[in-house]
C-alpha cells in the first residue's frame, strides 16, 4: 500500500501542470514514504533479534548511504544535461521504476500476514487522526516565525501563543483518547519509557542537525556562479559512501567499544565537524571552504553510519512486541518533524530576510547545527539510555555500554 501511494504521487508529480498540483503530489509521495519506512523498521523488529537485528539495521543504513550517492549525482547529471523545462520532470521520474522493482522484491521476499485471532475492540490499533493533525499544527506554528521574518512583535507572540495553546489541546486530547481505551499517537507504553523518550531525543537532534547542515551548505554553494549542481552533488558523494562504510563497520565497533561509546564517537565527531566548519566559514575563501566542506562530509558520513543503526536498535528495544510498528512509526515521525523544524531554522538563519547567504550567516547556521549535535551527545549519556546495552535484547558481544 505504501509503495502504491508513493507511485501514484510520483506519477502525479511528473505530469503536474502547476506548482500547486506538484506540491500536492509530493505530499502524497510523503504519505507513501512514511508508510514504507515505518513498516520496514517494524518488520526488522519483528523478524530479527539481538545481533541479527543490529546487522539488519546497519544494512538499512548502508542502503540509505548508497541511495545518497546515486540519487543526488543522477539528479544533478539530469539537471545539467537537459533543459530546465524537462529536467525536473525527469528527476521526479527516475525513482518510479525502482518503486516497481521494490514492490516485486517485497511481494516475493517479505513474510505474509501471520494467522491471529480477531482482536477485540480494546486490542485494535486506532489511527489517532486528531492527534496527528494537532501535532502538525503545533509544528507549523513553531516553524512559521522561523521561515517568515515578518512575524515579529505582536504577530510573533500571537503565533507562539497559538503553538502553546495547540500543545495544551494536544495533551488533553491524548489523555482523553487513552481513557477511551484507544491507542493515542503518544502511546503510553512508549512515552512512559524514559529510554524510549531519550532515544527519540537523540535521534531527532542527530538527524535534524545533519539534514539542516547539509541543506545550508548546499544552498550556500548553489549561490556561487562557479559551481554547478553536478559539482556540488559530487562533493556529497564521498560522505554518502563513508556513511555506507560506517554502517557496515558499526557492528564491529560496537563489539569493541560498546554501544554507548559508539554513539558518543559518532555524535562527537558530528558536533566537532560542524563546529570546525562554522569556524572556517568566514575565515576561508569559497574555494577553500568548498574543499574543507567536502573533506568534512567524509567524517560526517562515517559518524552517521556508526550512530544510526545503534540509536535505532537501542531506542526500539524499549518497545513491547505488540508496538514494534507503532514505535518505528513514532521514531520516524519525531525525526521528520525535527528535520522540518531544524532545516527551516537553519535556512532562515542562512538566508535572513534578504534571501542571500553570506559567510557570516553560514557560520551562524552551522553553529546551530553544532549545538543540536552537542545536545544529542549529552542526552545519549542518560543512564536509562545507556543501560539498554545491558538488556537481554542486545547480544553479549554488544553489552559493553
PDB file of C-alpha atoms in Angstrom, residues 113-318:
ATOM      1  CA  UNK A 113       0.404 -11.838   7.402  1.00  0.00           C
ATOM      2  CA  UNK A 114       0.510 -14.140  10.394  1.00  0.00           C
ATOM      3  CA  UNK A 115      -2.621 -16.009  11.424  1.00  0.00           C
ATOM      4  CA  UNK A 116      -4.008 -14.444  14.577  1.00  0.00           C
ATOM      5  CA  UNK A 117      -7.401 -14.217  16.256  1.00  0.00           C
ATOM      6  CA  UNK A 118      -9.600 -11.240  15.519  1.00  0.00           C
ATOM      7  CA  UNK A 119      -8.564  -8.510  18.015  1.00  0.00           C
ATOM      8  CA  UNK A 120     -11.096  -7.170  20.448  1.00  0.00           C
ATOM      9  CA  UNK A 121     -12.046  -3.520  20.437  1.00  0.00           C
ATOM     10  CA  UNK A 122      -9.529  -2.752  23.204  1.00  0.00           C
ATOM     11  CA  UNK A 123      -6.723  -4.515  21.319  1.00  0.00           C
ATOM     12  CA  UNK A 124      -7.159  -2.724  17.993  1.00  0.00           C
ATOM     13  CA  UNK A 125      -4.666  -0.084  16.889  1.00  0.00           C
ATOM     14  CA  UNK A 126      -6.597   3.049  16.004  1.00  0.00           C
ATOM     15  CA  UNK A 127      -5.382   5.860  13.766  1.00  0.00           C
ATOM     16  CA  UNK A 128      -5.271   8.929  16.004  1.00  0.00           C
ATOM     17  CA  UNK A 129      -6.031  11.441  13.240  1.00  0.00           C
ATOM     18  CA  UNK A 130      -6.941  14.327  15.594  1.00  0.00           C
ATOM     19  CA  UNK A 131      -3.637  13.823  17.439  1.00  0.00           C
ATOM     20  CA  UNK A 132      -1.713  13.778  14.168  1.00  0.00           C
ATOM     21  CA  UNK A 133      -3.419  16.953  12.926  1.00  0.00           C
ATOM     22  CA  UNK A 134      -2.853  18.770  16.231  1.00  0.00           C
ATOM     23  CA  UNK A 135       0.826  17.782  16.285  1.00  0.00           C
ATOM     24  CA  UNK A 136       1.288  19.009  12.701  1.00  0.00           C
ATOM     25  CA  UNK A 137      -0.390  22.316  13.580  1.00  0.00           C
ATOM     26  CA  UNK A 138       1.955  22.732  16.569  1.00  0.00           C
ATOM     27  CA  UNK A 139       4.999  22.154  14.339  1.00  0.00           C
ATOM     28  CA  UNK A 140       3.686  24.576  11.701  1.00  0.00           C
ATOM     29  CA  UNK A 141       3.028  27.242  14.334  1.00  0.00           C
ATOM     30  CA  UNK A 142       6.523  26.814  15.784  1.00  0.00           C
ATOM     31  CA  UNK A 143       8.098  26.895  12.319  1.00  0.00           C
ATOM     32  CA  UNK A 144       6.263  29.986  10.993  1.00  0.00           C
ATOM     33  CA  UNK A 145       8.315  32.575  12.939  1.00  0.00           C
ATOM     34  CA  UNK A 146      11.474  30.873  11.648  1.00  0.00           C
ATOM     35  CA  UNK A 147      10.582  30.911   7.946  1.00  0.00           C
ATOM     36  CA  UNK A 148       8.692  34.212   7.943  1.00  0.00           C
ATOM     37  CA  UNK A 149      10.915  37.077   9.202  1.00  0.00           C
ATOM     38  CA  UNK A 150       7.926  39.439   9.059  1.00  0.00           C
ATOM     39  CA  UNK A 151       6.355  37.645  12.015  1.00  0.00           C
ATOM     40  CA  UNK A 152       7.784  39.720  14.838  1.00  0.00           C
ATOM     41  CA  UNK A 153       6.434  41.702  17.737  1.00  0.00           C
ATOM     42  CA  UNK A 154       2.752  41.148  18.430  1.00  0.00           C
ATOM     43  CA  UNK A 155       2.223  38.800  15.486  1.00  0.00           C
ATOM     44  CA  UNK A 156       5.188  36.656  16.508  1.00  0.00           C
ATOM     45  CA  UNK A 157       3.943  36.431  20.086  1.00  0.00           C
ATOM     46  CA  UNK A 158       0.483  35.510  18.798  1.00  0.00           C
ATOM     47  CA  UNK A 159       1.905  32.620  16.758  1.00  0.00           C
ATOM     48  CA  UNK A 160       3.932  31.363  19.726  1.00  0.00           C
ATOM     49  CA  UNK A 161       0.856  31.645  21.936  1.00  0.00           C
ATOM     50  CA  UNK A 162      -1.158  29.676  19.388  1.00  0.00           C
ATOM     51  CA  UNK A 163       1.523  26.963  19.377  1.00  0.00           C
ATOM     52  CA  UNK A 164       1.369  26.712  23.177  1.00  0.00           C
ATOM     53  CA  UNK A 165      -2.434  26.553  23.122  1.00  0.00           C
ATOM     54  CA  UNK A 166      -2.399  23.859  20.454  1.00  0.00           C
ATOM     55  CA  UNK A 167       0.158  21.937  22.503  1.00  0.00           C
ATOM     56  CA  UNK A 168      -2.125  22.060  25.538  1.00  0.00           C
ATOM     57  CA  UNK A 169      -5.090  20.885  23.452  1.00  0.00           C
ATOM     58  CA  UNK A 170      -2.938  18.028  22.116  1.00  0.00           C
ATOM     59  CA  UNK A 171      -2.039  16.882  25.638  1.00  0.00           C
ATOM     60  CA  UNK A 172      -5.674  16.987  26.769  1.00  0.00           C
ATOM     61  CA  UNK A 173      -6.834  15.141  23.659  1.00  0.00           C
ATOM     62  CA  UNK A 174      -4.216  12.396  24.031  1.00  0.00           C
ATOM     63  CA  UNK A 175      -5.253  11.795  27.646  1.00  0.00           C
ATOM     64  CA  UNK A 176      -8.921  11.628  26.715  1.00  0.00           C
ATOM     65  CA  UNK A 177      -8.174   9.315  23.769  1.00  0.00           C
ATOM     66  CA  UNK A 178      -6.252   6.945  26.036  1.00  0.00           C
ATOM     67  CA  UNK A 179      -9.058   6.930  28.625  1.00  0.00           C
ATOM     68  CA  UNK A 180     -11.437   5.758  25.890  1.00  0.00           C
ATOM     69  CA  UNK A 181      -9.344   2.608  25.532  1.00  0.00           C
ATOM     70  CA  UNK A 182      -7.743   3.542  22.219  1.00  0.00           C
ATOM     71  CA  UNK A 183      -4.068   3.830  21.329  1.00  0.00           C
ATOM     72  CA  UNK A 184      -3.116   7.531  21.098  1.00  0.00           C
ATOM     73  CA  UNK A 185      -0.364   8.952  18.898  1.00  0.00           C
ATOM     74  CA  UNK A 186       1.787   9.252  22.017  1.00  0.00           C
ATOM     75  CA  UNK A 187       1.282   5.640  23.139  1.00  0.00           C
ATOM     76  CA  UNK A 188       1.505   5.494  26.979  1.00  0.00           C
ATOM     77  CA  UNK A 189       3.667   2.345  26.950  1.00  0.00           C
ATOM     78  CA  UNK A 190       6.235   4.231  24.849  1.00  0.00           C
ATOM     79  CA  UNK A 191       6.200   7.760  26.258  1.00  0.00           C
ATOM     80  CA  UNK A 192       6.401   6.424  29.823  1.00  0.00           C
ATOM     81  CA  UNK A 193       9.631   4.643  28.937  1.00  0.00           C
ATOM     82  CA  UNK A 194      12.470   7.025  29.738  1.00  0.00           C
ATOM     83  CA  UNK A 195      14.861   5.116  27.490  1.00  0.00           C
ATOM     84  CA  UNK A 196      12.495   5.314  24.502  1.00  0.00           C
ATOM     85  CA  UNK A 197      11.931   9.050  25.001  1.00  0.00           C
ATOM     86  CA  UNK A 198      15.654   9.771  25.387  1.00  0.00           C
ATOM     87  CA  UNK A 199      16.405   7.665  22.321  1.00  0.00           C
ATOM     88  CA  UNK A 200      13.919   9.718  20.309  1.00  0.00           C
ATOM     89  CA  UNK A 201      15.517  12.951  21.537  1.00  0.00           C
ATOM     90  CA  UNK A 202      18.957  11.706  20.493  1.00  0.00           C
ATOM     91  CA  UNK A 203      17.679  10.514  17.120  1.00  0.00           C
ATOM     92  CA  UNK A 204      15.729  13.653  16.283  1.00  0.00           C
ATOM     93  CA  UNK A 205      18.560  16.039  17.208  1.00  0.00           C
ATOM     94  CA  UNK A 206      21.180  13.964  15.385  1.00  0.00           C
ATOM     95  CA  UNK A 207      19.051  13.518  12.269  1.00  0.00           C
ATOM     96  CA  UNK A 208      17.640  17.058  12.209  1.00  0.00           C
ATOM     97  CA  UNK A 209      21.058  18.672  12.699  1.00  0.00           C
ATOM     98  CA  UNK A 210      22.553  16.608   9.902  1.00  0.00           C
ATOM     99  CA  UNK A 211      19.720  17.407   7.482  1.00  0.00           C
ATOM    100  CA  UNK A 212      19.878  21.107   8.357  1.00  0.00           C
ATOM    101  CA  UNK A 213      23.653  21.314   7.903  1.00  0.00           C
ATOM    102  CA  UNK A 214      23.501  19.552   4.546  1.00  0.00           C
ATOM    103  CA  UNK A 215      20.757  21.915   3.390  1.00  0.00           C
ATOM    104  CA  UNK A 216      22.517  25.149   4.316  1.00  0.00           C
ATOM    105  CA  UNK A 217      25.867  24.059   2.878  1.00  0.00           C
ATOM    106  CA  UNK A 218      24.166  23.089  -0.381  1.00  0.00           C
ATOM    107  CA  UNK A 219      22.210  26.360  -0.577  1.00  0.00           C
ATOM    108  CA  UNK A 220      25.312  28.400   0.177  1.00  0.00           C
ATOM    109  CA  UNK A 221      27.352  26.858  -2.619  1.00  0.00           C
ATOM    110  CA  UNK A 222      24.428  26.834  -5.084  1.00  0.00           C
ATOM    111  CA  UNK A 223      24.549  30.635  -4.955  1.00  0.00           C
ATOM    112  CA  UNK A 224      28.121  30.537  -6.263  1.00  0.00           C
ATOM    113  CA  UNK A 225      28.155  31.028 -10.062  1.00  0.00           C
ATOM    114  CA  UNK A 226      31.375  28.994 -10.322  1.00  0.00           C
ATOM    115  CA  UNK A 227      29.762  25.768  -9.079  1.00  0.00           C
ATOM    116  CA  UNK A 228      27.243  23.627 -10.927  1.00  0.00           C
ATOM    117  CA  UNK A 229      24.669  21.354  -9.348  1.00  0.00           C
ATOM    118  CA  UNK A 230      26.645  18.320 -10.508  1.00  0.00           C
ATOM    119  CA  UNK A 231      29.859  19.518  -8.842  1.00  0.00           C
ATOM    120  CA  UNK A 232      28.032  20.155  -5.572  1.00  0.00           C
ATOM    121  CA  UNK A 233      26.376  16.720  -5.721  1.00  0.00           C
ATOM    122  CA  UNK A 234      29.763  15.085  -6.301  1.00  0.00           C
ATOM    123  CA  UNK A 235      31.073  16.771  -3.142  1.00  0.00           C
ATOM    124  CA  UNK A 236      28.430  14.993  -1.084  1.00  0.00           C
ATOM    125  CA  UNK A 237      29.011  11.622  -2.753  1.00  0.00           C
ATOM    126  CA  UNK A 238      32.101  10.703  -0.637  1.00  0.00           C
ATOM    127  CA  UNK A 239      30.104  11.462   2.502  1.00  0.00           C
ATOM    128  CA  UNK A 240      27.327   9.118   1.434  1.00  0.00           C
ATOM    129  CA  UNK A 241      29.884   6.415   0.638  1.00  0.00           C
ATOM    130  CA  UNK A 242      31.505   6.983   4.037  1.00  0.00           C
ATOM    131  CA  UNK A 243      28.087   6.564   5.662  1.00  0.00           C
ATOM    132  CA  UNK A 244      27.725   3.254   3.882  1.00  0.00           C
ATOM    133  CA  UNK A 245      31.152   2.127   5.131  1.00  0.00           C
ATOM    134  CA  UNK A 246      30.498   3.381   8.665  1.00  0.00           C
ATOM    135  CA  UNK A 247      27.230   1.461   8.887  1.00  0.00           C
ATOM    136  CA  UNK A 248      28.874  -1.737   7.649  1.00  0.00           C
ATOM    137  CA  UNK A 249      31.548  -1.446  10.354  1.00  0.00           C
ATOM    138  CA  UNK A 250      29.202  -0.298  13.128  1.00  0.00           C
ATOM    139  CA  UNK A 251      28.667  -3.841  14.413  1.00  0.00           C
ATOM    140  CA  UNK A 252      32.406  -4.383  14.816  1.00  0.00           C
ATOM    141  CA  UNK A 253      32.872  -1.030  16.519  1.00  0.00           C
ATOM    142  CA  UNK A 254      30.049  -1.768  18.955  1.00  0.00           C
ATOM    143  CA  UNK A 255      31.591  -5.152  19.693  1.00  0.00           C
ATOM    144  CA  UNK A 256      34.883  -3.477  20.607  1.00  0.00           C
ATOM    145  CA  UNK A 257      33.916  -0.322  22.492  1.00  0.00           C
ATOM    146  CA  UNK A 258      30.219  -0.829  23.329  1.00  0.00           C
ATOM    147  CA  UNK A 259      27.033   0.747  22.070  1.00  0.00           C
ATOM    148  CA  UNK A 260      27.167   3.923  24.190  1.00  0.00           C
ATOM    149  CA  UNK A 261      30.760   4.688  23.238  1.00  0.00           C
ATOM    150  CA  UNK A 262      29.904   4.129  19.575  1.00  0.00           C
ATOM    151  CA  UNK A 263      27.074   6.644  19.779  1.00  0.00           C
ATOM    152  CA  UNK A 264      29.305   9.139  21.619  1.00  0.00           C
ATOM    153  CA  UNK A 265      32.010   8.700  18.988  1.00  0.00           C
ATOM    154  CA  UNK A 266      29.634   9.360  16.105  1.00  0.00           C
ATOM    155  CA  UNK A 267      27.827  12.289  17.730  1.00  0.00           C
ATOM    156  CA  UNK A 268      31.065  13.809  19.000  1.00  0.00           C
ATOM    157  CA  UNK A 269      32.551  13.620  15.506  1.00  0.00           C
ATOM    158  CA  UNK A 270      29.485  15.297  14.025  1.00  0.00           C
ATOM    159  CA  UNK A 271      29.448  18.105  16.594  1.00  0.00           C
ATOM    160  CA  UNK A 272      33.197  18.698  16.162  1.00  0.00           C
ATOM    161  CA  UNK A 273      32.980  18.842  12.363  1.00  0.00           C
ATOM    162  CA  UNK A 274      30.003  21.226  12.401  1.00  0.00           C
ATOM    163  CA  UNK A 275      31.927  23.441  14.823  1.00  0.00           C
ATOM    164  CA  UNK A 276      35.015  23.333  12.623  1.00  0.00           C
ATOM    165  CA  UNK A 277      33.009  24.235   9.513  1.00  0.00           C
ATOM    166  CA  UNK A 278      31.362  27.101  11.391  1.00  0.00           C
ATOM    167  CA  UNK A 279      34.746  28.467  12.433  1.00  0.00           C
ATOM    168  CA  UNK A 280      36.177  28.080   8.920  1.00  0.00           C
ATOM    169  CA  UNK A 281      33.229  29.724   7.130  1.00  0.00           C
ATOM    170  CA  UNK A 282      34.174  33.419   7.495  1.00  0.00           C
ATOM    171  CA  UNK A 283      37.939  32.725   7.519  1.00  0.00           C
ATOM    172  CA  UNK A 284      38.228  30.824   4.230  1.00  0.00           C
ATOM    173  CA  UNK A 285      37.577  31.858   0.629  1.00  0.00           C
ATOM    174  CA  UNK A 286      34.765  29.954  -1.019  1.00  0.00           C
ATOM    175  CA  UNK A 287      37.134  27.716  -2.983  1.00  0.00           C
ATOM    176  CA  UNK A 288      38.982  26.550   0.111  1.00  0.00           C
ATOM    177  CA  UNK A 289      35.771  26.289   2.120  1.00  0.00           C
ATOM    178  CA  UNK A 290      34.348  24.058  -0.609  1.00  0.00           C
ATOM    179  CA  UNK A 291      37.301  21.685  -0.231  1.00  0.00           C
ATOM    180  CA  UNK A 292      37.009  21.739   3.575  1.00  0.00           C
ATOM    181  CA  UNK A 293      33.282  21.004   3.383  1.00  0.00           C
ATOM    182  CA  UNK A 294      33.955  18.105   1.000  1.00  0.00           C
ATOM    183  CA  UNK A 295      36.505  16.622   3.410  1.00  0.00           C
ATOM    184  CA  UNK A 296      34.147  17.110   6.358  1.00  0.00           C
ATOM    185  CA  UNK A 297      31.450  15.125   4.556  1.00  0.00           C
ATOM    186  CA  UNK A 298      33.586  12.005   4.852  1.00  0.00           C
ATOM    187  CA  UNK A 299      33.818  12.317   8.633  1.00  0.00           C
ATOM    188  CA  UNK A 300      30.127  13.161   8.895  1.00  0.00           C
ATOM    189  CA  UNK A 301      29.260  10.108   6.804  1.00  0.00           C
ATOM    190  CA  UNK A 302      31.317   7.779   8.990  1.00  0.00           C
ATOM    191  CA  UNK A 303      29.814   9.257  12.155  1.00  0.00           C
ATOM    192  CA  UNK A 304      26.269   8.948  10.824  1.00  0.00           C
ATOM    193  CA  UNK A 305      26.863   5.370   9.729  1.00  0.00           C
ATOM    194  CA  UNK A 306      28.034   4.457  13.221  1.00  0.00           C
ATOM    195  CA  UNK A 307      25.247   6.273  15.059  1.00  0.00           C
ATOM    196  CA  UNK A 308      22.121   5.434  13.070  1.00  0.00           C
ATOM    197  CA  UNK A 309      21.823   1.642  13.474  1.00  0.00           C
ATOM    198  CA  UNK A 310      22.847   1.710  17.152  1.00  0.00           C
ATOM    199  CA  UNK A 311      20.476   4.535  18.113  1.00  0.00           C
ATOM    200  CA  UNK A 312      17.605   2.891  16.258  1.00  0.00           C
ATOM    201  CA  UNK A 313      18.277  -0.555  17.708  1.00  0.00           C
ATOM    202  CA  UNK A 314      18.619   0.819  21.244  1.00  0.00           C
ATOM    203  CA  UNK A 315      15.567   3.090  21.055  1.00  0.00           C
ATOM    204  CA  UNK A 316      13.277   0.472  19.518  1.00  0.00           C
ATOM    205  CA  UNK A 317      14.435  -2.150  22.030  1.00  0.00           C
ATOM    206  CA  UNK A 318      12.298  -0.369  24.644  1.00  0.00           C
TER     207      UNK A 318
END
